[in-house]
PDB file of C-alpha atoms in Angstrom:
ATOM      1  CA  MET A   1     -66.683 -61.981 116.320  1.00  0.00           C
ATOM      2  CA  SER A   2     -67.558 -58.348 116.952  1.00  0.00           C
ATOM      3  CA  SER A   3     -70.953 -58.542 115.225  1.00  0.00           C
ATOM      4  CA  ARG A   4     -73.313 -61.359 114.312  1.00  0.00           C
ATOM      5  CA  ILE A   5     -75.936 -59.932 112.006  1.00  0.00           C
ATOM      6  CA  LEU A   6     -79.007 -61.788 110.786  1.00  0.00           C
ATOM      7  CA  ILE A   7     -80.396 -60.241 107.616  1.00  0.00           C
ATOM      8  CA  LYS A   8     -83.943 -61.117 106.673  1.00  0.00           C
ATOM      9  CA  ILE A   9     -84.512 -60.463 102.996  1.00  0.00           C
ATOM     10  CA  GLY A  10     -88.041 -59.959 101.746  1.00  0.00           C
ATOM     11  CA  GLY A  11     -89.090 -61.119  98.314  1.00  0.00           C
ATOM     12  CA  ARG A  12     -88.807 -57.657  96.711  1.00  0.00           C
ATOM     13  CA  ALA A  13     -86.033 -56.202  98.886  1.00  0.00           C
ATOM     14  CA  PHE A  14     -83.353 -56.650  96.219  1.00  0.00           C
ATOM     15  CA  ASP A  15     -83.857 -56.026  92.536  1.00  0.00           C
ATOM     16  CA  GLY A  16     -82.164 -58.983  90.882  1.00  0.00           C
ATOM     17  CA  GLU A  17     -78.532 -60.011  90.973  1.00  0.00           C
ATOM     18  CA  ASP A  18     -77.087 -56.493  91.332  1.00  0.00           C
ATOM     19  CA  GLY A  19     -78.390 -56.140  94.893  1.00  0.00           C
ATOM     20  CA  PHE A  20     -76.806 -59.418  95.934  1.00  0.00           C
ATOM     21  CA  LYS A  21     -73.560 -58.406  94.245  1.00  0.00           C
ATOM     22  CA  GLN A  22     -73.568 -55.299  96.449  1.00  0.00           C
ATOM     23  CA  LEU A  23     -74.365 -57.410  99.503  1.00  0.00           C
ATOM     24  CA  ALA A  24     -71.457 -59.740  98.689  1.00  0.00           C
ATOM     25  CA  GLN A  25     -69.132 -56.735  98.379  1.00  0.00           C
ATOM     26  CA  ALA A  26     -70.319 -55.446 101.749  1.00  0.00           C
ATOM     27  CA  ILE A  27     -69.796 -58.820 103.431  1.00  0.00           C
ATOM     28  CA  LYS A  28     -66.255 -59.108 102.075  1.00  0.00           C
ATOM     29  CA  LYS A  29     -65.419 -55.565 103.243  1.00  0.00           C
ATOM     30  CA  ASN A  30     -66.621 -56.301 106.789  1.00  0.00           C
ATOM     31  CA  PRO A  31     -64.930 -59.599 107.736  1.00  0.00           C
ATOM     32  CA  GLU A  32     -65.381 -58.858 111.445  1.00  0.00           C
ATOM     33  CA  ALA A  33     -69.139 -59.361 111.019  1.00  0.00           C
ATOM     34  CA  GLU A  34     -70.672 -62.817 110.849  1.00  0.00           C
ATOM     35  CA  VAL A  35     -73.714 -62.709 108.571  1.00  0.00           C
ATOM     36  CA  ILE A  36     -76.735 -65.011 108.430  1.00  0.00           C
ATOM     37  CA  ILE A  37     -79.476 -64.704 105.803  1.00  0.00           C
ATOM     38  CA  VAL A  38     -83.093 -65.782 106.183  1.00  0.00           C
ATOM     39  CA  HIS A  39     -85.265 -65.200 103.130  1.00  0.00           C
ATOM     40  CA  GLY A  40     -88.916 -65.230 102.215  1.00  0.00           C
ATOM     41  CA  GLY A  41     -90.536 -65.350  98.805  1.00  0.00           C
ATOM     42  CA  GLY A  42     -94.255 -64.697  99.019  1.00  0.00           C
ATOM     43  CA  ALA A  43     -94.717 -63.305  95.512  1.00  0.00           C
ATOM     44  CA  GLU A  44     -93.042 -66.289  93.835  1.00  0.00           C
ATOM     45  CA  ILE A  45     -95.031 -68.700  95.993  1.00  0.00           C
ATOM     46  CA  SER A  46     -98.244 -67.016  94.887  1.00  0.00           C
ATOM     47  CA  GLN A  47     -97.188 -67.285  91.238  1.00  0.00           C
ATOM     48  CA  ALA A  48     -96.328 -70.985  91.584  1.00  0.00           C
ATOM     49  CA  LEU A  49     -99.589 -71.783  93.348  1.00  0.00           C
ATOM     50  CA  LYS A  50    -101.569 -69.872  90.711  1.00  0.00           C
ATOM     51  CA  ALA A  51     -99.785 -71.808  87.963  1.00  0.00           C
ATOM     52  CA  ALA A  52    -100.811 -75.017  89.707  1.00  0.00           C
ATOM     53  CA  GLY A  53    -104.423 -73.876  89.897  1.00  0.00           C
ATOM     54  CA  ARG A  54    -104.319 -73.384  93.672  1.00  0.00           C
ATOM     55  CA  GLU A  55    -106.138 -70.491  95.348  1.00  0.00           C
ATOM     56  CA  THR A  56    -104.163 -68.329  97.789  1.00  0.00           C
ATOM     57  CA  VAL A  57    -106.005 -67.555 101.017  1.00  0.00           C
ATOM     58  CA  PHE A  58    -104.632 -65.315 103.791  1.00  0.00           C
ATOM     59  CA  VAL A  59    -105.867 -65.257 107.390  1.00  0.00           C
ATOM     60  CA  ASP A  60    -104.343 -62.851 109.954  1.00  0.00           C
ATOM     61  CA  GLY A  61    -101.766 -61.944 107.300  1.00  0.00           C
ATOM     62  CA  MET A  62    -100.603 -65.552 106.977  1.00  0.00           C
ATOM     63  CA  ARG A  63    -100.931 -67.812 103.938  1.00  0.00           C
ATOM     64  CA  VAL A  64    -103.160 -70.817 104.587  1.00  0.00           C
ATOM     65  CA  THR A  65    -101.130 -73.780 103.319  1.00  0.00           C
ATOM     66  CA  GLN A  66    -103.027 -76.978 102.493  1.00  0.00           C
ATOM     67  CA  ALA A  67    -101.559 -80.440 101.908  1.00  0.00           C
ATOM     68  CA  GLU A  68    -101.664 -79.801  98.146  1.00  0.00           C
ATOM     69  CA  ASP A  69     -99.719 -76.575  98.623  1.00  0.00           C
ATOM     70  CA  ILE A  70     -96.826 -77.426 100.932  1.00  0.00           C
ATOM     71  CA  LYS A  71     -94.740 -79.274  98.337  1.00  0.00           C
ATOM     72  CA  ILE A  72     -95.009 -76.300  95.979  1.00  0.00           C
ATOM     73  CA  VAL A  73     -94.178 -73.822  98.745  1.00  0.00           C
ATOM     74  CA  GLU A  74     -91.163 -75.882  99.847  1.00  0.00           C
ATOM     75  CA  SER A  75     -89.926 -76.235  96.267  1.00  0.00           C
ATOM     76  CA  VAL A  76     -90.064 -72.475  95.726  1.00  0.00           C
ATOM     77  CA  LEU A  77     -88.500 -71.473  99.060  1.00  0.00           C
ATOM     78  CA  SER A  78     -85.969 -74.216  99.777  1.00  0.00           C
ATOM     79  CA  GLY A  79     -85.260 -74.903  96.126  1.00  0.00           C
ATOM     80  CA  THR A  80     -85.612 -72.054  93.655  1.00  0.00           C
ATOM     81  CA  ILE A  81     -85.130 -68.966  95.835  1.00  0.00           C
ATOM     82  CA  ASN A  82     -82.602 -70.459  98.253  1.00  0.00           C
ATOM     83  CA  ALA A  83     -80.416 -71.725  95.414  1.00  0.00           C
ATOM     84  CA  ARG A  84     -80.629 -68.435  93.533  1.00  0.00           C
ATOM     85  CA  ILE A  85     -79.515 -66.333  96.512  1.00  0.00           C
ATOM     86  CA  ALA A  86     -76.676 -68.711  97.402  1.00  0.00           C
ATOM     87  CA  ASN A  87     -75.524 -68.935  93.801  1.00  0.00           C
ATOM     88  CA  TRP A  88     -75.506 -65.154  93.329  1.00  0.00           C
ATOM     89  CA  LEU A  89     -73.520 -64.607  96.530  1.00  0.00           C
ATOM     90  CA  SER A  90     -71.130 -67.456  95.720  1.00  0.00           C
ATOM     91  CA  ALA A  91     -70.529 -66.058  92.232  1.00  0.00           C
ATOM     92  CA  ASN A  92     -69.429 -62.830  93.916  1.00  0.00           C
ATOM     93  CA  GLY A  93     -66.948 -64.404  96.297  1.00  0.00           C
ATOM     94  CA  VAL A  94     -68.989 -65.310  99.392  1.00  0.00           C
ATOM     95  CA  ARG A  95     -68.928 -68.935 100.524  1.00  0.00           C
ATOM     96  CA  CYS A  96     -72.463 -70.018 101.364  1.00  0.00           C
ATOM     97  CA  ARG A  97     -74.116 -72.986 102.998  1.00  0.00           C
ATOM     98  CA  ARG A  98     -77.696 -73.605 101.912  1.00  0.00           C
ATOM     99  CA  MET A  99     -80.119 -74.812 104.555  1.00  0.00           C
ATOM    100  CA  SER A 100     -83.706 -74.628 105.752  1.00  0.00           C
ATOM    101  CA  GLY A 101     -85.419 -74.856 109.094  1.00  0.00           C
ATOM    102  CA  LYS A 102     -85.334 -78.630 108.563  1.00  0.00           C
ATOM    103  CA  THR A 103     -81.518 -78.796 108.502  1.00  0.00           C
ATOM    104  CA  GLN A 104     -80.338 -80.694 111.598  1.00  0.00           C
ATOM    105  CA  GLY A 105     -83.552 -79.764 113.393  1.00  0.00           C
ATOM    106  CA  LEU A 106     -82.767 -76.055 113.103  1.00  0.00           C
ATOM    107  CA  MET A 107     -86.361 -75.000 113.774  1.00  0.00           C
ATOM    108  CA  ARG A 108     -89.012 -77.328 115.171  1.00  0.00           C
ATOM    109  CA  VAL A 109     -92.637 -76.285 114.763  1.00  0.00           C
ATOM    110  CA  GLU A 110     -96.185 -77.200 115.640  1.00  0.00           C
ATOM    111  CA  PRO A 111     -99.345 -76.354 113.689  1.00  0.00           C
ATOM    112  CA  MET A 112    -100.362 -72.715 113.926  1.00  0.00           C
ATOM    113  CA  LEU A 113    -103.976 -71.759 114.567  1.00  0.00           C
ATOM    114  CA  THR A 114    -105.740 -68.538 113.641  1.00  0.00           C
ATOM    115  CA  ARG A 115    -106.587 -66.039 116.382  1.00  0.00           C
ATOM    116  CA  GLY A 116    -110.038 -67.631 116.309  1.00  0.00           C
ATOM    117  CA  GLY A 117    -108.597 -71.096 116.879  1.00  0.00           C
ATOM    118  CA  LYS A 118    -109.047 -72.432 113.342  1.00  0.00           C
ATOM    119  CA  SER A 119    -106.507 -74.502 111.404  1.00  0.00           C
ATOM    120  CA  MET A 120    -104.062 -72.798 109.038  1.00  0.00           C
ATOM    121  CA  GLY A 121    -103.192 -76.122 107.405  1.00  0.00           C
ATOM    122  CA  TYR A 122     -99.458 -76.700 107.125  1.00  0.00           C
ATOM    123  CA  VAL A 123     -98.389 -73.397 108.640  1.00  0.00           C
ATOM    124  CA  GLY A 124     -95.993 -73.801 111.527  1.00  0.00           C
ATOM    125  CA  ARG A 125     -95.392 -71.947 114.777  1.00  0.00           C
ATOM    126  CA  ILE A 126     -91.796 -72.235 115.987  1.00  0.00           C
ATOM    127  CA  VAL A 127     -91.483 -74.002 119.342  1.00  0.00           C
ATOM    128  CA  GLU A 128     -87.768 -74.836 119.403  1.00  0.00           C
ATOM    129  CA  VAL A 129     -84.592 -73.563 117.736  1.00  0.00           C
ATOM    130  CA  ASN A 130     -81.326 -75.483 117.619  1.00  0.00           C
ATOM    131  CA  PRO A 131     -78.832 -73.098 115.981  1.00  0.00           C
ATOM    132  CA  GLN A 132     -75.898 -75.535 115.869  1.00  0.00           C
ATOM    133  CA  ALA A 133     -75.993 -75.994 112.085  1.00  0.00           C
ATOM    134  CA  VAL A 134     -75.819 -72.211 111.652  1.00  0.00           C
ATOM    135  CA  LEU A 135     -73.014 -71.834 114.187  1.00  0.00           C
ATOM    136  CA  ASP A 136     -71.045 -74.645 112.500  1.00  0.00           C
ATOM    137  CA  ALA A 137     -71.324 -72.882 109.145  1.00  0.00           C
ATOM    138  CA  LEU A 138     -70.159 -69.582 110.634  1.00  0.00           C
ATOM    139  CA  ALA A 139     -67.228 -71.332 112.317  1.00  0.00           C
ATOM    140  CA  GLN A 140     -66.131 -72.496 108.867  1.00  0.00           C
ATOM    141  CA  SER A 141     -66.486 -68.976 107.421  1.00  0.00           C
ATOM    142  CA  GLU A 142     -69.582 -69.928 105.457  1.00  0.00           C
ATOM    143  CA  LEU A 143     -72.664 -67.733 105.224  1.00  0.00           C
ATOM    144  CA  PRO A 144     -75.886 -69.633 106.041  1.00  0.00           C
ATOM    145  CA  VAL A 145     -78.660 -68.970 103.526  1.00  0.00           C
ATOM    146  CA  ILE A 146     -81.841 -70.226 105.171  1.00  0.00           C
ATOM    147  CA  SER A 147     -85.306 -71.032 103.889  1.00  0.00           C
ATOM    148  CA  PRO A 148     -87.929 -70.870 106.679  1.00  0.00           C
ATOM    149  CA  ILE A 149     -89.509 -74.228 105.762  1.00  0.00           C
ATOM    150  CA  SER A 150     -89.393 -76.329 108.943  1.00  0.00           C
ATOM    151  CA  GLU A 151     -90.618 -79.650 110.378  1.00  0.00           C
ATOM    152  CA  ASP A 152     -92.728 -80.858 113.263  1.00  0.00           C
ATOM    153  CA  ALA A 153     -91.750 -83.747 115.519  1.00  0.00           C
ATOM    154  CA  GLY A 154     -93.139 -86.197 112.936  1.00  0.00           C
ATOM    155  CA  ARG A 155     -90.902 -84.775 110.153  1.00  0.00           C
ATOM    156  CA  GLN A 156     -93.828 -83.156 108.335  1.00  0.00           C
ATOM    157  CA  SER A 157     -92.863 -80.001 106.465  1.00  0.00           C
ATOM    158  CA  TYR A 158     -94.532 -76.708 107.401  1.00  0.00           C
ATOM    159  CA  ASN A 159     -94.537 -73.245 105.909  1.00  0.00           C
ATOM    160  CA  VAL A 160     -93.179 -70.719 108.450  1.00  0.00           C
ATOM    161  CA  ASN A 161     -93.381 -66.952 108.260  1.00  0.00           C
ATOM    162  CA  ALA A 162     -89.871 -65.761 107.392  1.00  0.00           C
ATOM    163  CA  ASP A 163     -90.026 -62.770 109.758  1.00  0.00           C
ATOM    164  CA  SER A 164     -90.892 -65.075 112.657  1.00  0.00           C
ATOM    165  CA  ALA A 165     -88.126 -67.490 111.665  1.00  0.00           C
ATOM    166  CA  ALA A 166     -85.607 -64.643 111.515  1.00  0.00           C
ATOM    167  CA  ALA A 167     -86.598 -63.342 114.957  1.00  0.00           C
ATOM    168  CA  ALA A 168     -86.447 -66.762 116.609  1.00  0.00           C
ATOM    169  CA  LEU A 169     -83.105 -67.646 115.034  1.00  0.00           C
ATOM    170  CA  ALA A 170     -81.555 -64.249 115.813  1.00  0.00           C
ATOM    171  CA  ALA A 171     -82.361 -64.790 119.476  1.00  0.00           C
ATOM    172  CA  ALA A 172     -81.178 -68.405 119.584  1.00  0.00           C
ATOM    173  CA  ALA A 173     -77.917 -67.632 117.752  1.00  0.00           C
ATOM    174  CA  HIS A 174     -77.190 -64.641 120.040  1.00  0.00           C
ATOM    175  CA  CYS A 175     -77.095 -62.161 117.162  1.00  0.00           C
ATOM    176  CA  THR A 176     -76.060 -58.591 117.904  1.00  0.00           C
ATOM    177  CA  ASP A 177     -78.367 -57.236 115.210  1.00  0.00           C
ATOM    178  CA  LEU A 178     -81.450 -58.333 113.296  1.00  0.00           C
ATOM    179  CA  VAL A 179     -82.017 -56.448 110.048  1.00  0.00           C
ATOM    180  CA  PHE A 180     -85.272 -56.626 108.115  1.00  0.00           C
ATOM    181  CA  ILE A 181     -84.448 -55.422 104.604  1.00  0.00           C
ATOM    182  CA  THR A 182     -87.736 -54.475 102.986  1.00  0.00           C
ATOM    183  CA  ASP A 183     -89.210 -52.499 100.122  1.00  0.00           C
ATOM    184  CA  VAL A 184     -90.162 -49.670 102.505  1.00  0.00           C
ATOM    185  CA  PRO A 185     -87.583 -47.295 104.033  1.00  0.00           C
ATOM    186  CA  GLY A 186     -88.610 -47.835 107.660  1.00  0.00           C
ATOM    187  CA  VAL A 187     -91.349 -46.751 110.064  1.00  0.00           C
ATOM    188  CA  ILE A 188     -92.986 -43.441 109.128  1.00  0.00           C
ATOM    189  CA  ALA A 189     -95.097 -41.503 111.629  1.00  0.00           C
ATOM    190  CA  GLY A 190     -96.903 -38.574 110.081  1.00  0.00           C
ATOM    191  CA  SER A 191     -94.503 -37.555 107.349  1.00  0.00           C
ATOM    192  CA  GLU A 192     -91.304 -38.254 109.274  1.00  0.00           C
ATOM    193  CA  MET A 193     -89.080 -41.299 109.282  1.00  0.00           C
ATOM    194  CA  GLN A 194     -88.587 -42.622 112.799  1.00  0.00           C
ATOM    195  CA  ALA A 195     -84.842 -43.157 113.169  1.00  0.00           C
ATOM    196  CA  CYS A 196     -85.184 -44.876 116.550  1.00  0.00           C
ATOM    197  CA  LEU A 197     -88.099 -46.325 118.511  1.00  0.00           C
ATOM    198  CA  THR A 198     -88.460 -48.170 121.787  1.00  0.00           C
ATOM    199  CA  VAL A 199     -90.874 -51.074 122.096  1.00  0.00           C
ATOM    200  CA  GLU A 200     -93.222 -48.845 124.087  1.00  0.00           C
ATOM    201  CA  GLN A 201     -93.189 -46.152 121.398  1.00  0.00           C
ATOM    202  CA  ALA A 202     -93.780 -48.700 118.636  1.00  0.00           C
ATOM    203  CA  GLN A 203     -96.692 -50.219 120.556  1.00  0.00           C
ATOM    204  CA  THR A 204     -98.234 -46.743 120.903  1.00  0.00           C
ATOM    205  CA  LEU A 205     -97.932 -46.188 117.148  1.00  0.00           C
ATOM    206  CA  ILE A 206     -99.674 -49.531 116.553  1.00  0.00           C
ATOM    207  CA  ALA A 207    -102.432 -48.677 119.028  1.00  0.00           C
ATOM    208  CA  ASP A 208    -103.171 -45.305 117.408  1.00  0.00           C
ATOM    209  CA  GLY A 209    -103.147 -46.763 113.892  1.00  0.00           C
ATOM    210  CA  THR A 210     -99.968 -45.051 112.682  1.00  0.00           C
ATOM    211  CA  ILE A 211     -98.333 -48.443 112.184  1.00  0.00           C
ATOM    212  CA  LYS A 212    -100.807 -50.635 110.331  1.00  0.00           C
ATOM    213  CA  GLY A 213    -101.204 -53.391 107.770  1.00  0.00           C
ATOM    214  CA  GLY A 214     -98.264 -55.670 107.134  1.00  0.00           C
ATOM    215  CA  MET A 215     -95.961 -53.555 109.295  1.00  0.00           C
ATOM    216  CA  VAL A 216     -97.924 -54.626 112.401  1.00  0.00           C
ATOM    217  CA  ALA A 217     -97.090 -58.284 111.758  1.00  0.00           C
ATOM    218  CA  LYS A 218     -93.444 -57.379 111.170  1.00  0.00           C
ATOM    219  CA  MET A 219     -93.400 -55.470 114.456  1.00  0.00           C
ATOM    220  CA  GLU A 220     -94.589 -58.602 116.265  1.00  0.00           C
ATOM    221  CA  SER A 221     -91.426 -60.329 115.044  1.00  0.00           C
ATOM    222  CA  VAL A 222     -89.369 -57.288 116.076  1.00  0.00           C
ATOM    223  CA  PHE A 223     -90.790 -57.517 119.606  1.00  0.00           C
ATOM    224  CA  GLU A 224     -90.111 -61.270 119.697  1.00  0.00           C
ATOM    225  CA  ALA A 225     -86.454 -60.730 118.806  1.00  0.00           C
ATOM    226  CA  LEU A 226     -85.989 -57.979 121.381  1.00  0.00           C
ATOM    227  CA  ALA A 227     -87.658 -60.132 124.047  1.00  0.00           C
ATOM    228  CA  GLY A 228     -85.107 -62.811 123.110  1.00  0.00           C
ATOM    229  CA  ARG A 229     -82.310 -60.357 123.973  1.00  0.00           C
ATOM    230  CA  VAL A 230     -81.303 -59.337 120.460  1.00  0.00           C
ATOM    231  CA  PRO A 231     -79.906 -55.852 121.233  1.00  0.00           C
ATOM    232  CA  ARG A 232     -80.993 -54.017 118.071  1.00  0.00           C
ATOM    233  CA  VAL A 233     -83.528 -54.624 115.330  1.00  0.00           C
ATOM    234  CA  TYR A 234     -83.639 -52.568 112.130  1.00  0.00           C
ATOM    235  CA  ILE A 235     -86.294 -52.086 109.454  1.00  0.00           C
ATOM    236  CA  ILE A 236     -84.541 -50.586 106.441  1.00  0.00           C
ATOM    237  CA  GLN A 237     -84.167 -50.465 102.701  1.00  0.00           C
ATOM    238  CA  TRP A 238     -80.848 -51.556 101.254  1.00  0.00           C
ATOM    239  CA  GLN A 239     -78.818 -48.421 100.561  1.00  0.00           C
ATOM    240  CA  GLY A 240     -75.826 -49.888  98.753  1.00  0.00           C
ATOM    241  CA  PRO A 241     -72.618 -51.641  99.844  1.00  0.00           C
ATOM    242  CA  ASP A 242     -71.985 -49.238 102.745  1.00  0.00           C
ATOM    243  CA  THR A 243     -75.206 -50.293 104.501  1.00  0.00           C
ATOM    244  CA  LEU A 244     -73.602 -53.240 106.308  1.00  0.00           C
ATOM    245  CA  ARG A 245     -70.666 -51.182 107.608  1.00  0.00           C
ATOM    246  CA  ARG A 246     -73.057 -48.610 109.044  1.00  0.00           C
ATOM    247  CA  ILE A 247     -74.895 -51.382 110.889  1.00  0.00           C
ATOM    248  CA  VAL A 248     -71.632 -52.821 112.227  1.00  0.00           C
ATOM    249  CA  VAL A 249     -70.454 -49.474 113.613  1.00  0.00           C
ATOM    250  CA  GLN A 250     -73.996 -48.225 114.426  1.00  0.00           C
ATOM    251  CA  ASP A 251     -73.413 -45.132 112.328  1.00  0.00           C
ATOM    252  CA  SER A 252     -76.564 -43.401 111.031  1.00  0.00           C
ATOM    253  CA  VAL A 253     -78.161 -46.562 109.683  1.00  0.00           C
ATOM    254  CA  PRO A 254     -80.843 -45.564 107.147  1.00  0.00           C
ATOM    255  CA  GLY A 255     -84.314 -46.538 108.283  1.00  0.00           C
ATOM    256  CA  THR A 256     -85.657 -47.374 111.744  1.00  0.00           C
ATOM    257  CA  CYS A 257     -83.864 -48.971 114.695  1.00  0.00           C
ATOM    258  CA  ILE A 258     -86.047 -50.500 117.421  1.00  0.00           C
ATOM    259  CA  LEU A 259     -84.657 -51.016 120.925  1.00  0.00           C
ATOM    260  CA  SER A 260     -86.199 -52.737 123.930  1.00  0.00           C
ATOM    261  CA  SER A 261     -85.892 -49.502 125.941  1.00  0.00           C
ATOM    262  CA  ALA A 262     -84.422 -46.034 125.742  1.00  0.00           C
ATOM    263  CA  PHE A 263     -81.338 -47.224 127.605  1.00  0.00           C
ATOM    264  CA  ASP A 264     -80.382 -50.033 125.224  1.00  0.00           C
ATOM    265  CA  LYS A 265     -78.155 -47.991 122.936  1.00  0.00           C
TER     266      LYS A 265
END
């Protein structure tokens, strides 16, 4: 294993099956890289909750998930979206193993509170990661496709932010790279794309308001991964089948690479 790359796919990062066909091609062309996928699915969750007559409420950028909501959220993430991604990759020649944070205790959580100390309902904060199920799949040349739905010690399901799940798992599985594939090209300061940032530089851009909105929450997951000794974290758009190779060889990866310090290159 020369590279172990965790790819976190946002809900709109790929446009239908074609994007996953390209991803499958890239995976097959780079057999030296072990790949793990963690996915979200916020837009489809919102649609399913709306169809069920449930109101979507966000606090601190996180979806409040009530008892009436968690079964719907789990069905969308661990069922519909997880199966679709695995099926598309499998149809294009990549052996997949479907799982969630509940699989063999992959991610254990406790209830998350708002910054003001209020309940978020069934939203979980990761307190423990046991990556063995993921490592077993990789050892059998299977690509883990992971929904972030996880359990607490009492086996209650919780909704977990997919960025946070990706960061925690990347650290626990000793990944060489964590890649957030998004619908934005990277971190832009002024009018320029930032090809490389240190944690200190990123924190300065947050403090002065250059990095704002949803990107701030994503950066918190970036910092968590780097603190967990993941060497490199990327925020990029998918740029076709050659994207994975460029990550493997660290060759002009499109987007933004964040490092813990200027010396971690």
